[in-house]
Structure formats: C-alpha cells, structure tokens
C-alpha cells in the first residue's frame, strides 16, 4: 500500500484557511499586483523528514509575511503580529488520514519598513505531520 504524503500546496491551503477564518486580513499565497494592505501572504519554504523508529513524519517550514498600511507608526504591524499569533494558537486542519503532530511558531524573523512605507513582518512556523506508524512485514 502506497503511503499518501502531504504536499506543499495542501499545507499552504491549510494555513491560509485558518488565517482567513480567524483574522480580518486578506490572505494570499500569491499577492495580486494592486492588493491593498493590510494583508498576509503565506509561503511554504521547505520540508524535512522527521520520521522516528516507529512513525513516518515530515516537518513543513512556512513564512507568514504581514504587510501593514503605509505609515511611520509600528502599532499596526504589532497588532497584526498579535492577531496572526492568536489565530494560530489553534491547530490548522490537515487532510484526512494525515495527522498534525505539532504546530510551532519559530519567531518573528524580521520587521522592516519597505520602500512603499508599509511595515513588513515575517513570522516563521513549523508544522509536523504524521503519515502513520511503521510496521514490519
């Protein structure tokens, strides 16, 4: 029997669904050219094998980019960070027959003001999923 593994698109969709349900921000995997801020976009940037002796697992790595409205105050970007962190205190929903083992924020990686005067924050997350137990034949 072939093991079904989760793909990058499915993980991105799971994160986007959670953010769309639990925040008031427009959330994207590809930002339209003239999309107004504030907004959030999600990029799944990698995955690694996290299997153990008894279980098949992988860890997906994602960066969430938060873009505030143009201005000099950092208060909006700070509020956006808090809103996204609170939204992701609940686990994302993954496809059937795959188990989300762990969802971990790895921290705010950067806060900078872009040339558009919009503050831009990047929050890292890791999502460990399990495909089932290993068995001897």
JSON list of N, CA, C and O in Angstrom, two decimals, residues 15 19 40-43 45 61-66 77-86 88 104-111 120-127:
[
{"chain": "A", "resi": 15, "resn": "UNK", "atom": "N", "xyz": [-2.95, 26.47, 6.09]},
{"chain": "A", "resi": 15, "resn": "UNK", "atom": "CA", "xyz": [-2.59, 27.68, 6.82]},
{"chain": "A", "resi": 15, "resn": "UNK", "atom": "C", "xyz": [-3.47, 28.85, 6.38]},
{"chain": "A", "resi": 15, "resn": "UNK", "atom": "O", "xyz": [-4.00, 29.60, 7.21]},
{"chain": "A", "resi": 19, "resn": "UNK", "atom": "N", "xyz": [-6.09, 31.20, 8.66]},
{"chain": "A", "resi": 19, "resn": "UNK", "atom": "CA", "xyz": [-5.95, 32.65, 8.75]},
{"chain": "A", "resi": 19, "resn": "UNK", "atom": "C", "xyz": [-7.18, 33.38, 8.22]},
{"chain": "A", "resi": 19, "resn": "UNK", "atom": "O", "xyz": [-7.61, 34.39, 8.79]},
{"chain": "A", "resi": 40, "resn": "UNK", "atom": "N", "xyz": [-1.84, 39.49, 4.45]},
{"chain": "A", "resi": 40, "resn": "UNK", "atom": "CA", "xyz": [-0.93, 38.43, 4.87]},
{"chain": "A", "resi": 40, "resn": "UNK", "atom": "C", "xyz": [-0.70, 37.52, 3.67]},
{"chain": "A", "resi": 40, "resn": "UNK", "atom": "O", "xyz": [-1.65, 37.21, 2.95]},
{"chain": "A", "resi": 41, "resn": "UNK", "atom": "N", "xyz": [0.55, 37.12, 3.45]},
{"chain": "A", "resi": 41, "resn": "UNK", "atom": "CA", "xyz": [0.76, 36.06, 2.45]},
{"chain": "A", "resi": 41, "resn": "UNK", "atom": "C", "xyz": [1.64, 34.98, 3.04]},
{"chain": "A", "resi": 41, "resn": "UNK", "atom": "O", "xyz": [2.48, 35.22, 3.89]},
{"chain": "A", "resi": 42, "resn": "UNK", "atom": "N", "xyz": [1.34, 33.77, 2.59]},
{"chain": "A", "resi": 42, "resn": "UNK", "atom": "CA", "xyz": [1.95, 32.56, 3.16]},
{"chain": "A", "resi": 42, "resn": "UNK", "atom": "C", "xyz": [2.85, 31.93, 2.12]},
{"chain": "A", "resi": 42, "resn": "UNK", "atom": "O", "xyz": [2.46, 31.77, 0.96]},
{"chain": "A", "resi": 43, "resn": "UNK", "atom": "N", "xyz": [4.06, 31.56, 2.53]},
{"chain": "A", "resi": 43, "resn": "UNK", "atom": "CA", "xyz": [4.93, 30.77, 1.66]},
{"chain": "A", "resi": 43, "resn": "UNK", "atom": "C", "xyz": [5.46, 29.59, 2.45]},
{"chain": "A", "resi": 43, "resn": "UNK", "atom": "O", "xyz": [5.96, 29.74, 3.55]},
{"chain": "A", "resi": 45, "resn": "UNK", "atom": "N", "xyz": [8.25, 27.15, 2.62]},
{"chain": "A", "resi": 45, "resn": "UNK", "atom": "CA", "xyz": [9.59, 27.26, 2.05]},
{"chain": "A", "resi": 45, "resn": "UNK", "atom": "C", "xyz": [10.41, 25.98, 2.11]},
{"chain": "A", "resi": 45, "resn": "UNK", "atom": "O", "xyz": [11.50, 25.93, 1.56]},
{"chain": "A", "resi": 61, "resn": "UNK", "atom": "N", "xyz": [8.10, 23.87, 6.77]},
{"chain": "A", "resi": 61, "resn": "UNK", "atom": "CA", "xyz": [8.56, 25.17, 7.26]},
{"chain": "A", "resi": 61, "resn": "UNK", "atom": "C", "xyz": [7.84, 26.24, 6.44]},
{"chain": "A", "resi": 61, "resn": "UNK", "atom": "O", "xyz": [7.85, 26.19, 5.20]},
{"chain": "A", "resi": 62, "resn": "UNK", "atom": "N", "xyz": [7.23, 27.20, 7.14]},
{"chain": "A", "resi": 62, "resn": "UNK", "atom": "CA", "xyz": [6.46, 28.26, 6.47]},
{"chain": "A", "resi": 62, "resn": "UNK", "atom": "C", "xyz": [6.86, 29.63, 7.00]},
{"chain": "A", "resi": 62, "resn": "UNK", "atom": "O", "xyz": [7.18, 29.77, 8.18]},
{"chain": "A", "resi": 63, "resn": "UNK", "atom": "N", "xyz": [6.83, 30.60, 6.10]},
{"chain": "A", "resi": 63, "resn": "UNK", "atom": "CA", "xyz": [6.99, 32.01, 6.48]},
{"chain": "A", "resi": 63, "resn": "UNK", "atom": "C", "xyz": [5.68, 32.72, 6.20]},
{"chain": "A", "resi": 63, "resn": "UNK", "atom": "O", "xyz": [5.14, 32.59, 5.10]},
{"chain": "A", "resi": 64, "resn": "UNK", "atom": "N", "xyz": [5.19, 33.46, 7.17]},
{"chain": "A", "resi": 64, "resn": "UNK", "atom": "CA", "xyz": [3.99, 34.27, 7.02]},
{"chain": "A", "resi": 64, "resn": "UNK", "atom": "C", "xyz": [4.44, 35.72, 6.96]},
{"chain": "A", "resi": 64, "resn": "UNK", "atom": "O", "xyz": [5.10, 36.21, 7.88]},
{"chain": "A", "resi": 65, "resn": "UNK", "atom": "N", "xyz": [4.12, 36.38, 5.86]},
{"chain": "A", "resi": 65, "resn": "UNK", "atom": "CA", "xyz": [4.51, 37.78, 5.66]},
{"chain": "A", "resi": 65, "resn": "UNK", "atom": "C", "xyz": [3.31, 38.66, 5.96]},
{"chain": "A", "resi": 65, "resn": "UNK", "atom": "O", "xyz": [2.24, 38.48, 5.36]},
{"chain": "A", "resi": 66, "resn": "UNK", "atom": "N", "xyz": [3.48, 39.59, 6.87]},
{"chain": "A", "resi": 66, "resn": "UNK", "atom": "CA", "xyz": [2.42, 40.52, 7.25]},
{"chain": "A", "resi": 66, "resn": "UNK", "atom": "C", "xyz": [2.79, 41.89, 6.72]},
{"chain": "A", "resi": 66, "resn": "UNK", "atom": "O", "xyz": [3.91, 42.36, 6.97]},
{"chain": "A", "resi": 77, "resn": "UNK", "atom": "N", "xyz": [1.54, 47.00, 12.62]},
{"chain": "A", "resi": 77, "resn": "UNK", "atom": "CA", "xyz": [2.24, 45.74, 12.38]},
{"chain": "A", "resi": 77, "resn": "UNK", "atom": "C", "xyz": [2.32, 44.92, 13.66]},
{"chain": "A", "resi": 77, "resn": "UNK", "atom": "O", "xyz": [2.19, 43.70, 13.64]},
{"chain": "A", "resi": 78, "resn": "UNK", "atom": "N", "xyz": [2.47, 45.60, 14.80]},
{"chain": "A", "resi": 78, "resn": "UNK", "atom": "CA", "xyz": [2.47, 44.88, 16.08]},
{"chain": "A", "resi": 78, "resn": "UNK", "atom": "C", "xyz": [1.12, 44.22, 16.33]},
{"chain": "A", "resi": 78, "resn": "UNK", "atom": "O", "xyz": [1.05, 43.08, 16.79]},
{"chain": "A", "resi": 79, "resn": "UNK", "atom": "N", "xyz": [0.02, 44.92, 16.00]},
{"chain": "A", "resi": 79, "resn": "UNK", "atom": "CA", "xyz": [-1.32, 44.34, 16.16]},
{"chain": "A", "resi": 79, "resn": "UNK", "atom": "C", "xyz": [-1.51, 43.16, 15.22]},
{"chain": "A", "resi": 79, "resn": "UNK", "atom": "O", "xyz": [-2.12, 42.15, 15.58]},
{"chain": "A", "resi": 80, "resn": "UNK", "atom": "N", "xyz": [-1.01, 43.30, 13.99]},
{"chain": "A", "resi": 80, "resn": "UNK", "atom": "CA", "xyz": [-1.13, 42.21, 13.02]},
{"chain": "A", "resi": 80, "resn": "UNK", "atom": "C", "xyz": [-0.40, 40.96, 13.51]},
{"chain": "A", "resi": 80, "resn": "UNK", "atom": "O", "xyz": [-0.91, 39.85, 13.40]},
{"chain": "A", "resi": 81, "resn": "UNK", "atom": "N", "xyz": [0.80, 41.15, 14.05]},
{"chain": "A", "resi": 81, "resn": "UNK", "atom": "CA", "xyz": [1.56, 40.01, 14.59]},
{"chain": "A", "resi": 81, "resn": "UNK", "atom": "C", "xyz": [0.75, 39.32, 15.67]},
{"chain": "A", "resi": 81, "resn": "UNK", "atom": "O", "xyz": [0.60, 38.10, 15.68]},
{"chain": "A", "resi": 82, "resn": "UNK", "atom": "N", "xyz": [0.19, 40.10, 16.59]},
{"chain": "A", "resi": 82, "resn": "UNK", "atom": "CA", "xyz": [-0.60, 39.52, 17.67]},
{"chain": "A", "resi": 82, "resn": "UNK", "atom": "C", "xyz": [-1.82, 38.79, 17.13]},
{"chain": "A", "resi": 82, "resn": "UNK", "atom": "O", "xyz": [-2.14, 37.68, 17.57]},
{"chain": "A", "resi": 83, "resn": "UNK", "atom": "N", "xyz": [-2.52, 39.39, 16.17]},
{"chain": "A", "resi": 83, "resn": "UNK", "atom": "CA", "xyz": [-3.71, 38.75, 15.59]},
{"chain": "A", "resi": 83, "resn": "UNK", "atom": "C", "xyz": [-3.37, 37.41, 14.94]},
{"chain": "A", "resi": 83, "resn": "UNK", "atom": "O", "xyz": [-4.10, 36.42, 15.12]},
{"chain": "A", "resi": 84, "resn": "UNK", "atom": "N", "xyz": [-2.30, 37.37, 14.17]},
{"chain": "A", "resi": 84, "resn": "UNK", "atom": "CA", "xyz": [-1.90, 36.13, 13.50]},
{"chain": "A", "resi": 84, "resn": "UNK", "atom": "C", "xyz": [-1.44, 35.09, 14.52]},
{"chain": "A", "resi": 84, "resn": "UNK", "atom": "O", "xyz": [-1.83, 33.91, 14.42]},
{"chain": "A", "resi": 85, "resn": "UNK", "atom": "N", "xyz": [-0.66, 35.50, 15.50]},
{"chain": "A", "resi": 85, "resn": "UNK", "atom": "CA", "xyz": [-0.23, 34.56, 16.53]},
{"chain": "A", "resi": 85, "resn": "UNK", "atom": "C", "xyz": [-1.42, 33.97, 17.28]},
{"chain": "A", "resi": 85, "resn": "UNK", "atom": "O", "xyz": [-1.47, 32.77, 17.54]},
{"chain": "A", "resi": 86, "resn": "UNK", "atom": "N", "xyz": [-2.39, 34.82, 17.62]},
{"chain": "A", "resi": 86, "resn": "UNK", "atom": "CA", "xyz": [-3.59, 34.33, 18.31]},
{"chain": "A", "resi": 86, "resn": "UNK", "atom": "C", "xyz": [-4.40, 33.39, 17.42]},
{"chain": "A", "resi": 86, "resn": "UNK", "atom": "O", "xyz": [-4.90, 32.37, 17.89]},
{"chain": "A", "resi": 88, "resn": "UNK", "atom": "N", "xyz": [-3.33, 31.44, 15.20]},
{"chain": "A", "resi": 88, "resn": "UNK", "atom": "CA", "xyz": [-2.64, 30.15, 15.05]},
{"chain": "A", "resi": 88, "resn": "UNK", "atom": "C", "xyz": [-2.33, 29.48, 16.38]},
{"chain": "A", "resi": 88, "resn": "UNK", "atom": "O", "xyz": [-1.50, 28.57, 16.44]},
{"chain": "A", "resi": 104, "resn": "UNK", "atom": "N", "xyz": [4.35, 24.83, 15.59]},
{"chain": "A", "resi": 104, "resn": "UNK", "atom": "CA", "xyz": [5.24, 25.64, 16.42]},
{"chain": "A", "resi": 104, "resn": "UNK", "atom": "C", "xyz": [5.60, 26.95, 15.73]},
{"chain": "A", "resi": 104, "resn": "UNK", "atom": "O", "xyz": [6.05, 26.94, 14.58]},
{"chain": "A", "resi": 105, "resn": "UNK", "atom": "N", "xyz": [5.43, 28.05, 16.45]},
{"chain": "A", "resi": 105, "resn": "UNK", "atom": "CA", "xyz": [5.94, 29.32, 15.95]},
{"chain": "A", "resi": 105, "resn": "UNK", "atom": "C", "xyz": [7.44, 29.36, 16.22]},
{"chain": "A", "resi": 105, "resn": "UNK", "atom": "O", "xyz": [7.88, 29.10, 17.34]},
{"chain": "A", "resi": 106, "resn": "UNK", "atom": "N", "xyz": [8.21, 29.69, 15.21]},
{"chain": "A", "resi": 106, "resn": "UNK", "atom": "CA", "xyz": [9.67, 29.77, 15.40]},
{"chain": "A", "resi": 106, "resn": "UNK", "atom": "C", "xyz": [10.14, 31.20, 15.64]},
{"chain": "A", "resi": 106, "resn": "UNK", "atom": "O", "xyz": [11.32, 31.43, 15.84]},
{"chain": "A", "resi": 107, "resn": "UNK", "atom": "N", "xyz": [9.19, 32.15, 15.59]},
{"chain": "A", "resi": 107, "resn": "UNK", "atom": "CA", "xyz": [9.51, 33.51, 15.96]},
{"chain": "A", "resi": 107, "resn": "UNK", "atom": "C", "xyz": [9.30, 34.53, 14.86]},
{"chain": "A", "resi": 107, "resn": "UNK", "atom": "O", "xyz": [9.12, 34.18, 13.70]},
{"chain": "A", "resi": 108, "resn": "UNK", "atom": "N", "xyz": [9.33, 35.79, 15.26]},
{"chain": "A", "resi": 108, "resn": "UNK", "atom": "CA", "xyz": [9.27, 36.89, 14.31]},
{"chain": "A", "resi": 108, "resn": "UNK", "atom": "C", "xyz": [10.69, 37.07, 13.79]},
{"chain": "A", "resi": 108, "resn": "UNK", "atom": "O", "xyz": [11.60, 37.40, 14.55]},
{"chain": "A", "resi": 109, "resn": "UNK", "atom": "N", "xyz": [10.88, 36.80, 12.50]},
{"chain": "A", "resi": 109, "resn": "UNK", "atom": "CA", "xyz": [12.22, 36.82, 11.91]},
{"chain": "A", "resi": 109, "resn": "UNK", "atom": "C", "xyz": [12.68, 38.21, 11.52]},
{"chain": "A", "resi": 109, "resn": "UNK", "atom": "O", "xyz": [13.88, 38.47, 11.48]},
{"chain": "A", "resi": 110, "resn": "UNK", "atom": "N", "xyz": [11.73, 39.09, 11.19]},
{"chain": "A", "resi": 110, "resn": "UNK", "atom": "CA", "xyz": [12.12, 40.43, 10.75]},
{"chain": "A", "resi": 110, "resn": "UNK", "atom": "C", "xyz": [10.93, 41.36, 10.82]},
{"chain": "A", "resi": 110, "resn": "UNK", "atom": "O", "xyz": [9.79, 40.94, 10.63]},
{"chain": "A", "resi": 111, "resn": "UNK", "atom": "N", "xyz": [11.22, 42.62, 11.10]},
{"chain": "A", "resi": 111, "resn": "UNK", "atom": "CA", "xyz": [10.25, 43.71, 10.94]},
{"chain": "A", "resi": 111, "resn": "UNK", "atom": "C", "xyz": [11.02, 44.83, 10.27]},
{"chain": "A", "resi": 111, "resn": "UNK", "atom": "O", "xyz": [12.04, 45.28, 10.78]},
{"chain": "A", "resi": 120, "resn": "UNK", "atom": "N", "xyz": [6.60, 45.53, 7.23]},
{"chain": "A", "resi": 120, "resn": "UNK", "atom": "CA", "xyz": [6.57, 44.15, 6.75]},
{"chain": "A", "resi": 120, "resn": "UNK", "atom": "C", "xyz": [7.22, 43.28, 7.84]},
{"chain": "A", "resi": 120, "resn": "UNK", "atom": "O", "xyz": [8.38, 43.48, 8.17]},
{"chain": "A", "resi": 121, "resn": "UNK", "atom": "N", "xyz": [6.44, 42.35, 8.37]},
{"chain": "A", "resi": 121, "resn": "UNK", "atom": "CA", "xyz": [6.97, 41.42, 9.37]},
{"chain": "A", "resi": 121, "resn": "UNK", "atom": "C", "xyz": [6.92, 40.00, 8.80]},
{"chain": "A", "resi": 121, "resn": "UNK", "atom": "O", "xyz": [6.04, 39.67, 8.00]},
{"chain": "A", "resi": 122, "resn": "UNK", "atom": "N", "xyz": [7.86, 39.18, 9.21]},
{"chain": "A", "resi": 122, "resn": "UNK", "atom": "CA", "xyz": [7.90, 37.78, 8.79]},
{"chain": "A", "resi": 122, "resn": "UNK", "atom": "C", "xyz": [7.89, 36.92, 10.05]},
{"chain": "A", "resi": 122, "resn": "UNK", "atom": "O", "xyz": [8.74, 37.07, 10.93]},
{"chain": "A", "resi": 123, "resn": "UNK", "atom": "N", "xyz": [6.89, 36.03, 10.12]},
{"chain": "A", "resi": 123, "resn": "UNK", "atom": "CA", "xyz": [6.78, 35.10, 11.26]},
{"chain": "A", "resi": 123, "resn": "UNK", "atom": "C", "xyz": [7.01, 33.69, 10.73]},
{"chain": "A", "resi": 123, "resn": "UNK", "atom": "O", "xyz": [6.38, 33.28, 9.75]},
{"chain": "A", "resi": 124, "resn": "UNK", "atom": "N", "xyz": [7.88, 32.95, 11.39]},
{"chain": "A", "resi": 124, "resn": "UNK", "atom": "CA", "xyz": [8.15, 31.57, 11.00]},
{"chain": "A", "resi": 124, "resn": "UNK", "atom": "C", "xyz": [7.30, 30.58, 11.77]},
{"chain": "A", "resi": 124, "resn": "UNK", "atom": "O", "xyz": [7.04, 30.77, 12.96]},
{"chain": "A", "resi": 125, "resn": "UNK", "atom": "N", "xyz": [6.87, 29.52, 11.07]},
{"chain": "A", "resi": 125, "resn": "UNK", "atom": "CA", "xyz": [6.12, 28.43, 11.69]},
{"chain": "A", "resi": 125, "resn": "UNK", "atom": "C", "xyz": [6.64, 27.11, 11.16]},
{"chain": "A", "resi": 125, "resn": "UNK", "atom": "O", "xyz": [7.10, 27.02, 10.03]},
{"chain": "A", "resi": 126, "resn": "UNK", "atom": "N", "xyz": [6.55, 26.08, 12.00]},
{"chain": "A", "resi": 126, "resn": "UNK", "atom": "CA", "xyz": [6.84, 24.71, 11.58]},
{"chain": "A", "resi": 126, "resn": "UNK", "atom": "C", "xyz": [5.63, 23.84, 11.92]},
{"chain": "A", "resi": 126, "resn": "UNK", "atom": "O", "xyz": [5.02, 23.99, 12.97]},
{"chain": "A", "resi": 127, "resn": "UNK", "atom": "N", "xyz": [5.30, 22.97, 10.97]},
{"chain": "A", "resi": 127, "resn": "UNK", "atom": "CA", "xyz": [4.16, 22.07, 11.10]},
{"chain": "A", "resi": 127, "resn": "UNK", "atom": "C", "xyz": [4.63, 20.64, 10.90]},
{"chain": "A", "resi": 127, "resn": "UNK", "atom": "O", "xyz": [5.06, 20.28, 9.80]}
]
